[in-house]
Short mmCIF file of C-alpha atoms (C1' of nucleotides) in Angstrom, two decimals:
data_model
loop_
_atom_site.label_atom_id
_atom_site.label_comp_id
_atom_site.label_asym_id
_atom_site.label_seq_id
_atom_site.Cartn_x
_atom_site.Cartn_y
_atom_site.Cartn_z
CA MET A 1 0.00 0.00 0.00
CA ALA A 2 1.33 3.39 -0.96
CA ASN A 3 2.61 5.45 1.91
CA ILE A 4 0.80 8.76 1.77
CA ARG A 5 2.48 11.76 3.36
CA LEU A 6 0.58 14.97 3.94
CA TYR A 7 1.54 18.38 5.26
CA ASN A 8 -0.52 18.96 8.39
CA SER A 9 -1.19 22.64 9.07
CA LYS A 10 -1.98 21.76 12.66
CA THR A 11 1.48 20.36 13.40
CA ARG A 12 3.26 22.38 10.71
CA ALA A 13 4.99 19.28 9.50
CA GLU A 14 4.68 16.64 6.84
CA GLU A 15 3.42 13.40 8.34
CA ASP A 16 2.71 9.83 7.33
CA PHE A 17 -0.99 9.54 6.76
CA VAL A 18 -2.40 6.82 8.99
CA PRO A 19 -6.20 6.63 8.80
CA LEU A 20 -8.18 6.20 11.99
CA ASP A 21 -10.03 3.42 10.16
CA PRO A 22 -8.65 2.22 6.82
CA ALA A 23 -12.08 0.78 6.07
CA ASN A 24 -13.60 4.25 6.29
CA VAL A 25 -11.24 7.12 5.59
CA ARG A 26 -13.08 10.35 6.33
CA MET A 27 -12.49 13.78 4.85
CA TYR A 28 -14.39 17.05 5.30
CA VAL A 29 -13.87 20.06 3.08
CA CYS A 30 -15.48 23.47 3.52
CA GLY A 31 -17.77 24.08 0.58
CA PRO A 32 -19.30 27.19 -0.93
CA THR A 33 -21.78 29.71 0.34
CA VAL A 34 -24.39 29.40 -2.34
CA TYR A 35 -25.35 32.89 -3.38
CA ASP A 36 -23.57 33.21 -6.72
CA ARG A 37 -21.54 31.41 -9.37
CA ALA A 38 -18.31 29.91 -8.08
CA HIS A 39 -15.25 31.90 -9.12
CA ILE A 40 -12.04 30.28 -10.22
CA GLY A 41 -10.54 30.66 -6.77
CA ASN A 42 -13.40 28.65 -5.32
CA ALA A 43 -12.55 25.90 -7.73
CA ARG A 44 -9.02 25.38 -6.51
CA PRO A 45 -9.86 23.48 -3.32
CA VAL A 46 -12.44 21.55 -5.29
CA VAL A 47 -9.79 20.29 -7.70
CA VAL A 48 -7.14 19.82 -5.01
CA PHE A 49 -9.31 17.77 -2.69
CA ASP A 50 -10.93 15.91 -5.55
CA THR A 51 -7.45 14.76 -6.48
CA LEU A 52 -6.82 13.70 -2.90
CA PHE A 53 -10.19 11.93 -2.87
CA ARG A 54 -9.17 10.03 -5.99
CA LEU A 55 -5.82 9.10 -4.45
CA LEU A 56 -7.46 7.89 -1.24
CA ARG A 57 -9.96 5.83 -3.22
CA HIS A 58 -7.11 4.34 -5.20
CA VAL A 59 -5.19 3.41 -2.08
CA TYR A 60 -7.98 2.39 0.31
CA GLY A 61 -10.68 1.38 -2.14
CA GLU A 62 -13.58 3.32 -3.54
CA ARG A 63 -16.00 2.12 -0.91
CA HIS A 64 -13.69 2.94 1.97
CA VAL A 65 -13.48 6.70 1.63
CA THR A 66 -16.13 9.17 2.76
CA TYR A 67 -15.82 12.72 1.50
CA VAL A 68 -18.15 15.37 2.88
CA ARG A 69 -18.38 18.87 1.46
CA ASN A 70 -21.07 21.22 2.71
CA PHE A 71 -23.27 23.84 1.13
CA THR A 72 -23.67 26.93 3.25
CA ASP A 73 -27.22 27.91 2.43
CA VAL A 74 -27.90 30.19 5.36
CA ASP A 75 -25.87 33.36 5.23
CA ASP A 76 -26.31 37.10 5.16
CA LYS A 77 -25.04 37.36 1.58
CA ILE A 78 -27.85 35.05 0.54
CA ASN A 79 -30.33 37.09 2.55
CA ALA A 80 -29.08 40.24 0.86
CA LYS A 81 -29.52 38.73 -2.57
CA ALA A 82 -33.02 37.60 -1.69
CA SER A 83 -34.07 41.05 -0.58
CA GLU A 84 -32.48 42.65 -3.64
CA THR A 85 -34.18 40.36 -6.09
CA GLY A 86 -37.33 39.55 -4.20
CA ARG A 87 -36.73 35.88 -4.87
CA PRO A 88 -37.26 33.20 -2.24
CA ILE A 89 -34.05 32.09 -0.58
CA ARG A 90 -34.60 28.48 -1.47
CA ASP A 91 -34.83 29.40 -5.17
CA ILE A 92 -31.51 31.17 -4.99
CA THR A 93 -29.70 28.42 -3.12
CA ASP A 94 -31.17 25.63 -5.26
CA GLU A 95 -30.18 27.42 -8.44
CA THR A 96 -26.69 28.18 -7.17
CA ILE A 97 -26.16 24.58 -6.11
CA ARG A 98 -27.22 23.44 -9.56
CA TRP A 99 -24.71 25.85 -11.12
CA TYR A 100 -22.02 24.70 -8.75
CA HIS A 101 -22.57 21.10 -9.71
CA GLU A 102 -22.51 21.89 -13.42
CA ASP A 103 -19.33 23.92 -13.14
CA MET A 104 -17.42 21.54 -10.88
CA ASP A 105 -18.54 18.54 -12.93
CA ALA A 106 -16.97 20.28 -15.91
CA LEU A 107 -13.67 20.37 -14.04
CA GLY A 108 -13.81 16.62 -13.63
CA ALA A 109 -14.49 16.77 -9.91
CA LEU A 110 -16.27 13.75 -8.51
CA ARG A 111 -19.30 14.52 -6.39
CA PRO A 112 -18.41 14.08 -2.73
CA SER A 113 -19.96 11.16 -0.88
CA GLN A 114 -22.25 13.59 0.88
CA GLU A 115 -23.09 17.26 0.33
CA PRO A 116 -25.08 18.38 3.34
CA ARG A 117 -26.89 21.69 3.37
CA ALA A 118 -26.55 23.74 6.51
CA THR A 119 -30.30 24.29 6.74
CA GLU A 120 -30.80 20.55 7.08
CA PHE A 121 -28.69 20.45 10.24
CA ILE A 122 -30.06 23.34 12.26
CA GLY A 123 -31.24 20.94 14.95
CA ALA A 124 -27.77 19.45 15.31
CA MET A 125 -26.32 22.94 15.56
CA ILE A 126 -28.77 23.95 18.27
CA GLY A 127 -27.92 20.78 20.16
CA MET A 128 -24.23 21.45 19.89
CA ILE A 129 -24.61 25.05 21.01
CA GLN A 130 -26.65 23.94 24.01
CA GLY A 131 -23.91 21.46 24.85
CA LEU A 132 -21.30 24.21 24.71
CA ILE A 133 -23.37 26.37 27.04
CA ASP A 134 -23.84 23.46 29.43
CA GLY A 135 -20.12 22.79 29.33
CA GLY A 136 -19.28 26.37 30.21
CA HIS A 137 -17.81 27.21 26.79
CA ALA A 138 -20.56 29.48 25.56
CA TYR A 139 -23.05 31.98 26.94
CA ALA A 140 -26.28 33.55 25.84
CA ALA A 141 -26.53 37.33 25.73
CA GLU A 142 -29.18 39.57 24.19
CA GLY A 143 -30.53 36.87 21.89
CA HIS A 144 -27.04 35.86 20.79
CA VAL A 145 -25.02 32.91 21.89
CA LEU A 146 -21.28 33.47 21.95
CA PHE A 147 -18.37 31.14 22.22
CA ASP A 148 -16.12 31.99 25.13
CA VAL A 149 -12.63 31.83 23.62
CA ARG A 150 -10.98 32.12 27.04
CA SER A 151 -12.56 28.80 27.97
CA TYR A 152 -10.47 26.94 25.42
CA ALA A 153 -6.78 26.95 26.24
CA ASP A 154 -5.66 25.96 22.75
CA TYR A 155 -7.54 28.74 20.98
CA GLY A 156 -5.23 30.14 18.30
CA LYS A 157 -3.04 27.07 18.05
CA LEU A 158 -3.95 26.20 14.47
CA SER A 159 -3.19 29.64 13.11
CA GLY A 160 -0.27 30.28 15.44
CA ARG A 161 -1.61 33.27 17.29
CA SER A 162 -2.55 34.12 20.81
CA ILE A 163 -5.80 35.74 21.82
CA ASP A 164 -3.92 38.73 23.16
CA ASP A 165 -1.98 39.21 19.92
CA MET A 166 -5.18 39.12 17.95
CA ILE A 167 -6.83 41.69 20.14
CA ALA A 168 -3.77 43.88 19.70
CA GLY A 169 -4.41 43.68 15.95
CA ALA A 170 -7.78 45.12 16.92
CA ARG A 171 -10.07 44.68 14.02
CA VAL A 172 -12.63 42.69 15.88
CA GLU A 173 -16.17 43.72 16.43
CA VAL A 174 -16.47 44.99 19.95
CA ALA A 175 -20.02 44.27 20.97
CA PRO A 176 -21.18 45.18 24.45
CA TYR A 177 -22.54 41.72 25.10
CA LYS A 178 -19.20 40.02 24.47
CA ARG A 179 -17.14 38.92 27.43
CA ASP A 180 -14.01 39.01 25.30
CA PRO A 181 -13.64 40.88 22.00
CA MET A 182 -12.57 37.64 20.31
CA ASP A 183 -15.68 35.74 21.32
CA PHE A 184 -17.56 34.73 18.20
CA VAL A 185 -21.18 34.16 17.40
CA LEU A 186 -22.74 30.71 17.55
CA TRP A 187 -26.30 31.91 17.21
CA LYS A 188 -27.80 35.26 16.39
CA PRO A 189 -31.34 36.61 16.48
CA SER A 190 -33.33 37.00 13.28
CA THR A 191 -35.82 39.72 12.56
CA ASP A 192 -39.09 38.66 11.00
CA ASP A 193 -37.88 39.33 7.47
CA LEU A 194 -34.88 37.02 7.86
CA PRO A 195 -34.73 33.26 7.90
CA GLY A 196 -34.91 31.94 11.42
CA TRP A 197 -35.48 28.87 13.49
CA ASP A 198 -36.92 28.54 16.95
CA SER A 199 -34.31 27.89 19.57
CA PRO A 200 -33.89 28.10 23.35
CA TRP A 201 -32.54 31.62 22.74
CA GLY A 202 -35.41 32.77 20.61
CA ARG A 203 -35.95 32.79 16.86
CA GLY A 204 -32.62 33.09 15.14
CA ARG A 205 -30.04 31.62 12.82
CA PRO A 206 -26.64 30.03 13.27
CA GLY A 207 -23.31 31.79 13.09
CA TRP A 208 -21.06 30.84 10.23
CA HIS A 209 -18.68 28.45 11.95
CA ILE A 210 -21.02 26.14 13.80
CA GLU A 211 -22.40 24.41 10.73
CA CYS A 212 -19.14 22.71 9.85
CA SER A 213 -18.66 21.51 13.40
CA ALA A 214 -22.19 20.15 13.57
CA MET A 215 -22.25 18.54 10.15
CA SER A 216 -18.82 16.96 10.38
CA HIS A 217 -19.83 15.51 13.72
CA GLU A 218 -23.12 14.16 12.40
CA LEU A 219 -21.65 12.65 9.26
CA LEU A 220 -18.07 11.74 10.17
CA GLY A 221 -18.06 11.46 13.94
CA GLU A 222 -16.15 13.24 16.65
CA SER A 223 -12.82 12.17 15.16
CA PHE A 224 -12.01 11.99 11.48
CA ASP A 225 -8.98 12.03 9.25
CA ILE A 226 -8.71 15.10 7.07
CA HIS A 227 -10.19 18.57 7.11
CA GLY A 228 -9.48 20.79 4.15
CA GLY A 229 -10.13 24.23 2.78
CA GLY A 230 -8.49 27.39 1.57
CA ILE A 231 -5.70 28.95 3.61
CA ASP A 232 -7.86 32.02 4.11
CA LEU A 233 -10.20 29.88 6.18
CA GLN A 234 -7.47 28.89 8.60
CA PHE A 235 -8.40 31.87 10.71
CA PRO A 236 -10.94 32.46 11.96
CA HIS A 237 -13.16 29.77 10.46
CA HIS A 238 -11.11 26.67 11.14
CA GLU A 239 -9.79 27.95 14.43
CA ASN A 240 -13.35 28.44 15.56
CA GLU A 241 -14.44 25.06 14.27
CA ILE A 242 -11.72 23.43 16.32
CA ALA A 243 -12.69 25.36 19.42
CA GLN A 244 -16.36 24.43 19.06
CA SER A 245 -15.82 20.80 18.21
CA CYS A 246 -13.11 20.09 20.72
CA CYS A 247 -15.07 21.74 23.53
CA ALA A 248 -18.33 20.06 22.54
CA HIS A 249 -16.70 16.66 22.18
CA PRO A 250 -13.60 16.72 24.35
CA GLN A 251 -13.20 12.96 24.08
CA GLY A 252 -12.92 13.21 20.30
CA GLY A 253 -9.95 14.43 18.35
CA PHE A 254 -11.90 16.28 15.66
CA ALA A 255 -9.81 16.46 12.49
CA LYS A 256 -6.43 14.81 12.62
CA VAL A 257 -4.86 16.36 9.54
CA TRP A 258 -5.59 19.91 8.44
CA MET A 259 -4.84 20.79 4.84
CA HIS A 260 -4.96 24.26 3.36
CA ASN A 261 -4.58 25.21 -0.25
CA GLU A 262 -2.95 28.50 -1.17
CA MET A 263 -4.75 31.22 -3.07
CA LEU A 264 -5.06 31.85 -6.77
CA GLN A 265 -4.00 34.84 -8.78
CA VAL A 266 -4.82 35.91 -12.33
CA GLU A 267 -1.99 37.01 -14.60
CA GLY A 268 0.14 37.73 -11.54
CA LYS A 269 -2.43 39.80 -9.70
CA LYS A 270 -4.96 39.18 -7.03
CA MET A 271 -8.29 38.45 -8.60
CA SER A 272 -10.68 41.29 -7.95
CA LYS A 273 -13.66 42.83 -9.59
CA SER A 274 -12.03 46.26 -9.66
CA LEU A 275 -9.04 44.97 -11.64
CA GLY A 276 -11.34 43.41 -14.17
CA ASN A 277 -9.70 40.03 -13.72
CA PHE A 278 -12.48 38.39 -11.79
CA PHE A 279 -13.69 35.22 -13.43
CA THR A 280 -16.20 32.59 -12.53
CA VAL A 281 -15.60 29.04 -13.68
CA ARG A 282 -18.54 29.53 -16.01
CA ASP A 283 -16.83 32.59 -17.52
CA LEU A 284 -13.79 30.53 -18.43
CA LEU A 285 -15.87 27.66 -19.79
CA ASP A 286 -17.87 30.13 -21.88
CA GLN A 287 -14.66 31.70 -23.15
CA GLY A 288 -13.79 28.30 -24.55
CA TYR A 289 -11.37 26.95 -21.99
CA PRO A 290 -12.35 23.29 -21.61
CA GLY A 291 -12.83 22.11 -18.03
CA GLU A 292 -10.09 19.56 -18.50
CA VAL A 293 -7.67 22.31 -19.49
CA ILE A 294 -8.60 24.36 -16.43
CA ARG A 295 -8.04 21.32 -14.24
CA PHE A 296 -4.65 20.65 -15.83
CA VAL A 297 -3.53 24.21 -15.17
CA TYR A 298 -4.59 23.89 -11.53
CA LEU A 299 -2.70 20.64 -11.09
CA GLY A 300 0.46 22.20 -12.50
CA THR A 301 1.13 24.07 -9.27
CA HIS A 302 1.53 22.45 -5.87
CA TYR A 303 -1.51 23.19 -3.73
CA THR A 304 0.54 24.88 -1.00
CA LYS A 305 1.83 27.55 -3.37
CA PRO A 306 0.01 30.50 -4.84
CA MET A 307 -1.22 29.60 -8.29
CA ASP A 308 -1.33 31.99 -11.20
CA TRP A 309 -4.04 31.52 -13.82
CA THR A 310 -2.72 32.70 -17.17
CA HIS A 311 -3.92 32.33 -20.71
CA ASP A 312 -0.47 31.09 -21.68
CA LYS A 313 -0.64 28.21 -19.23
CA ALA A 314 -4.05 27.26 -20.53
CA MET A 315 -2.70 27.16 -24.09
CA GLN A 316 0.18 24.90 -23.05
CA ALA A 317 -2.17 22.68 -21.10
CA GLU A 318 -4.47 22.38 -24.07
CA ALA A 319 -1.61 21.42 -26.38
CA THR A 320 -0.39 18.78 -23.94
CA LEU A 321 -3.83 17.30 -23.41
CA ARG A 322 -4.51 17.25 -27.12
CA LYS A 323 -1.27 15.37 -27.65
CA TRP A 324 -2.00 12.88 -24.89
CA ARG A 325 -5.54 12.34 -26.08
CA GLY A 326 -4.14 11.55 -29.50
CA LEU A 327 -1.61 9.18 -28.01
CA THR A 328 -4.14 7.30 -25.90
CA ALA A 329 -6.94 7.22 -28.44
CA GLY A 330 -8.17 3.66 -28.67
CA ALA A 331 -5.96 2.48 -25.83
CA GLY A 332 -7.43 0.71 -22.85
CA ALA A 333 -6.55 2.04 -19.44
CA GLY A 334 -3.83 -0.07 -17.88
CA VAL A 335 -2.61 0.26 -14.36
CA ALA A 336 -1.73 3.63 -12.85
CA ALA A 337 2.04 4.00 -12.91
CA PRO A 338 3.66 3.57 -9.48
CA GLU A 339 5.71 6.74 -10.02
CA VAL A 340 2.52 8.73 -10.47
CA VAL A 341 0.95 7.25 -7.35
CA ALA A 342 4.20 7.93 -5.49
CA ALA A 343 4.24 11.57 -6.59
CA LEU A 344 0.65 12.07 -5.50
CA SER A 345 1.37 10.29 -2.24
CA ASP A 346 4.13 12.81 -1.57
CA ASP A 347 1.84 15.52 -0.20
CA LEU A 348 -0.18 15.57 -3.40
CA ASN A 349 2.67 16.54 -5.69
CA THR A 350 0.48 16.99 -8.73
CA ALA A 351 3.17 18.84 -10.69
CA GLY A 352 5.53 15.92 -10.11
CA ALA A 353 2.80 13.52 -11.17
CA ILE A 354 2.33 15.45 -14.41
CA ALA A 355 6.08 15.23 -15.04
CA GLU A 356 5.74 11.46 -14.69
CA LEU A 357 2.88 11.53 -17.18
CA HIS A 358 5.20 13.23 -19.66
CA GLY A 359 7.63 10.40 -19.07
CA LEU A 360 4.97 7.78 -19.79
CA ALA A 361 3.97 9.66 -22.92
CA SER A 362 7.51 9.86 -24.24
CA ARG A 363 7.98 6.15 -23.63
CA GLY A 364 4.82 5.50 -25.58
CA ASP A 365 3.07 3.75 -22.70
CA ALA A 366 -0.46 4.67 -23.73
CA ALA A 367 -2.20 2.33 -21.31
CA GLY A 368 -0.13 3.51 -18.38
CA LEU A 369 -0.54 7.14 -19.37
CA LEU A 370 -4.29 6.80 -19.64
CA ALA A 371 -4.72 5.06 -16.29
CA SER A 372 -2.34 7.42 -14.54
CA ALA A 373 -3.88 10.55 -16.01
CA GLN A 374 -7.32 9.34 -15.04
CA MET A 375 -6.13 9.05 -11.46
CA LEU A 376 -5.59 12.79 -11.69
CA GLY A 377 -9.01 13.28 -13.19
CA LEU A 378 -7.58 13.88 -16.67
CA LEU A 379 -8.16 12.11 -19.99
CA LEU A 380 -11.51 10.88 -18.75
CA PRO A 381 -13.79 9.96 -21.64
CA GLU A 382 -16.58 12.26 -20.48
CA MET A 383 -14.23 15.27 -20.48
CA GLY A 384 -12.88 14.84 -23.97
CA ALA A 385 -15.61 16.33 -26.15
CA TRP A 386 -13.57 19.49 -26.71
CA ALA A 387 -10.77 17.51 -28.35
CA GLU A 388 -13.01 15.42 -30.57
CA LEU A 389 -12.86 15.90 -34.30
CA SER A 390 -16.12 17.74 -34.36
CA PHE A 391 -15.88 18.68 -38.00
CA ASP A 392 -15.42 16.49 -41.05
CA LEU A 393 -12.42 17.81 -42.96
CA ALA A 394 -12.43 14.97 -45.51
CA PRO A 395 -13.35 17.23 -48.48
CA TRP A 396 -10.37 19.45 -47.75
CA VAL A 397 -8.12 16.44 -47.30
CA ASN A 398 -9.18 15.15 -50.71
CA HIS A 399 -8.81 18.51 -52.35
CA LEU A 400 -5.36 19.11 -50.92
CA THR A 401 -4.27 15.61 -51.83
CA CYS A 402 -5.23 16.22 -55.44
CA LEU A 403 -3.57 19.61 -55.61
CA ARG A 404 -0.44 18.11 -54.14
CA ALA A 405 -0.37 15.22 -56.59
CA GLU A 406 -0.65 17.68 -59.47
CA ALA A 407 2.04 19.87 -57.98
CA MET A 408 4.37 16.94 -57.65
CA GLU A 409 4.02 16.49 -61.41
CA SER A 410 4.29 20.12 -62.38
CA LYS A 411 6.80 21.08 -59.70
CA SER A 412 4.66 24.15 -59.10
CA PHE A 413 3.48 24.30 -55.54
CA ALA A 414 1.80 27.71 -55.47
CA LEU A 415 -1.75 26.34 -55.26
CA VAL A 416 -0.79 23.83 -52.60
CA ASP A 417 0.90 26.48 -50.50
CA ALA A 418 -2.05 28.82 -50.85
CA MET A 419 -4.43 26.08 -49.75
CA LYS A 420 -2.18 25.19 -46.87
CA ALA A 421 -1.98 28.81 -45.74
CA ALA A 422 -5.75 29.15 -45.91
CA LEU A 423 -6.27 26.03 -43.84
CA THR A 424 -3.69 27.15 -41.30
CA ALA A 425 -5.45 30.49 -41.03
CA ALA A 426 -8.64 28.62 -40.16
CA GLY A 427 -6.82 26.94 -37.30
CA VAL A 428 -6.19 23.64 -39.04
CA GLU A 429 -2.92 21.85 -38.56
CA VAL A 430 -1.67 20.65 -41.92
CA ARG A 431 0.48 17.55 -42.03
CA MET A 432 1.77 16.23 -45.30
CA SER A 433 3.97 13.22 -45.57
CA LYS A 434 4.69 10.43 -48.02
CA ALA A 435 1.78 8.61 -46.46
CA GLY A 436 -0.62 11.35 -47.41
CA VAL A 437 -2.35 14.46 -46.15
CA GLU A 438 -3.62 14.80 -42.63
CA LEU A 439 -5.69 17.72 -41.34
CA LEU A 440 -6.31 18.30 -37.65
CA PRO A 441 -8.41 21.06 -36.14
CA GLY A 442 -6.08 23.00 -33.85
CA PRO A 443 -6.75 25.16 -30.79
CA GLY A 444 -8.06 28.12 -32.77
CA PHE A 445 -10.08 26.11 -35.29
CA ASP A 446 -12.90 28.05 -36.91
CA ALA A 447 -14.96 26.20 -39.51
CA ASP A 448 -16.28 29.49 -40.88
CA LYS A 449 -12.80 30.46 -41.97
CA LEU A 450 -12.20 27.34 -44.00
CA PRO A 451 -11.39 28.03 -47.65
CA VAL A 452 -14.29 27.47 -50.03
CA LEU A 453 -13.67 24.53 -52.33
"C1'" G B 1 1.62 45.88 14.95
"C1'" G B 2 0.79 40.12 15.09
"C1'" C B 3 0.91 35.38 12.24
"C1'" G B 4 2.22 32.66 7.88
"C1'" G B 5 4.17 31.77 2.86
"C1'" G B 6 7.39 32.78 -1.21
"C1'" U B 7 12.04 34.27 -4.13
"C1'" U B 8 14.87 28.15 -9.05
"C1'" G B 9 17.33 28.52 -16.16
"C1'" G B 10 13.81 32.94 -21.56
"C1'" C B 11 8.77 31.32 -19.34
"C1'" G B 12 6.05 27.77 -16.23
"C1'" G B 13 7.38 24.52 -12.36
"C1'" A B 14 9.33 19.97 -9.10
"C1'" G B 15 12.58 16.79 -6.35
"C1'" A B 16 17.14 15.74 -4.02
"C1'" G B 17 23.12 17.62 0.72
"C1'" G B 18 27.22 15.34 -3.95
"C1'" U B 19 24.81 12.25 -9.96
"C1'" U B 20 19.61 14.79 -16.30
"C1'" A B 21 13.65 17.10 -13.06
"C1'" C B 22 9.85 17.80 -16.37
"C1'" G B 23 7.02 20.92 -19.94
"C1'" C B 24 7.03 25.12 -23.29
"C1'" A B 25 10.23 28.27 -26.01
"C1'" G B 26 15.49 28.44 -28.22
"C1'" C B 27 19.53 26.15 -30.91
"C1'" G B 28 21.70 21.86 -34.13
"C1'" G B 29 20.38 17.50 -36.95
"C1'" A B 30 17.06 13.69 -39.29
"C1'" U B 31 12.59 13.99 -42.07
"C1'" U B 32 9.63 17.27 -45.64
"C1'" G B 33 8.68 20.00 -52.57
"C1'" C B 34 8.52 23.93 -48.35
"C1'" A B 35 6.39 23.44 -43.75
"C1'" A B 36 3.88 21.12 -39.73
"C1'" A B 37 4.00 16.92 -36.70
"C1'" U B 38 7.51 13.41 -35.05
"C1'" C B 39 12.40 11.61 -33.64
"C1'" C B 40 17.64 12.45 -32.02
"C1'" G B 41 20.94 15.85 -29.77
"C1'" U B 42 21.98 20.51 -27.02
"C1'" G B 43 22.97 25.35 -24.15
"C1'" A B 44 20.68 27.68 -19.86
"C1'" A B 45 19.14 28.23 -12.80
"C1'" G B 46 18.69 28.53 -7.83
"C1'" A B 47 17.38 36.94 -4.64
"C1'" C B 48 21.61 38.68 -1.42
"C1'" C B 49 25.13 37.99 2.87
"C1'" G B 50 27.06 34.75 6.39
"C1'" G B 51 27.32 29.77 8.93
"C1'" U B 52 27.45 24.20 9.22
"C1'" U B 53 29.86 20.55 5.77
"C1'" C B 54 34.99 17.36 2.30
"C1'" G B 55 30.77 19.42 -0.60
"C1'" A B 56 24.49 23.43 -0.39
"C1'" U B 57 20.31 25.71 -4.99
"C1'" U B 58 18.86 21.79 -1.08
"C1'" C B 59 20.19 22.47 6.30
"C1'" C B 60 20.77 26.99 9.89
"C1'" G B 61 20.91 32.47 10.73
"C1'" G B 62 20.40 37.33 8.81
"C1'" U B 63 19.10 41.07 4.81
"C1'" A B 64 16.11 42.66 0.72
"C1'" C B 65 11.89 42.26 -2.06
"C1'" C B 66 7.01 40.05 -2.99
"C1'" C B 67 2.45 37.85 -1.30
"C1'" G B 68 -1.48 36.13 1.96
"C1'" C B 69 -4.22 36.20 6.62
"C1'" C B 70 -5.62 39.08 11.08
"C1'" U B 71 -12.87 41.93 8.29
"C1'" C B 72 -17.07 38.31 4.16
"C1'" C B 73 -13.81 35.29 1.31
"C1'" A B 74 -11.35 29.00 -1.35
#
RNA sequence: GGCGGGUUGGCGGAGAGGUUACGCAGCGGAUUGCAAAUCCGUGAAGACCGGUUCGAUUCCGGUACCCGCCUCCA
């Protein structure tokens, strides 16, 4: 069995991955707040942890891995959108979830084993909050329930900060009902126009962090193997999750390994609406970047490093995938190459794994390449439509073949060269050899620009 | 102010204390009517200053610069 090593943010060290139960490896990843299309930064953890999911399934067996990723469908951004548009909240969240599935499917991400919605676990959250109050870790005040950070000695351990340092940074909301400025909301009151649920503290709604603690507990238990998400969630979200879960279930270990992916940039700059470089996954798909190409670009950078999305990378990725698809066409998937599994097992070294794929390709091992690439979620049959020969170029092949035969006789190649130039201008790759003429639609293929015969 | 990350050849991007990363681009050759594709070959690196070591791009310390988080955020 491959020895998987993972960098654990909690211990700040790379560790051998030893599952609590090899028959049921459990992973929880923080999912999206469903109020709008996922942007390309949102997609990075999806691809990263999908790749880990695939590796775990490969190593422990498909039926022995449970992957939970939540939908946050109660949130003030959703409420804001509902009041702006006048649409019911459930319409907005259902539609956004549908979009999310479409977009992430396009990136070749497997659906997690379970995708709980926060609103389906309100009861579990209320129970957990009550338990925290009973245990002396939380208190009710003015319709709110707050977590008492001073009651948890290890608060700040994950993100490497002390409560006092954070207060010195002083950008926390100082509310009169808080015992400590760092105390965070577990439950907050709802006015009549906002979604709310009855609770011991009145009608209200949960704070942001409690849902992940409650849902991971319900679905994975009080101890599980891996918890993932973006590095920006490390504080405060994950810190707060740990505090809640460990105080509510002190006998459990909560998540053993914490994994955080770094952020994404666009053409060297932080993605932001004001810079005009803000893209949703749907934007890129609509611009013609195939999902498989996007995925390949993502996998080219190790997940712990900032990743830069550039058009140039996408072009290279497309060329490579086109080449590999050609190489593996008609081949049956063999066995995933051990070097590829080893690279992935080394803290998910996807860039190293891709280098190994290049090696398999250059050795002409189509079966190994196909199986190995598929372990990375690449070269899957359902993702290959973009690379299919979607247009029948046979008439142009015949025409060019004839022109060429005549030119060989007359030694005058002007017509052949003109035809070739016209085809190239339409994005067709022209290959002529002794064996004959071959025409392949290239990256910029445009059937409308084909020369008229 | 606090915490964390980064700096590798023209570009992207990995591993390893000493031996070729890899891809793209470049260059030379084979091939081609010319090209393309393909194949063969090839040059090119480790921000800066110290330290440890027989030997460091790889370990340690410092400097500079860049970035992220500390507020909703993947």
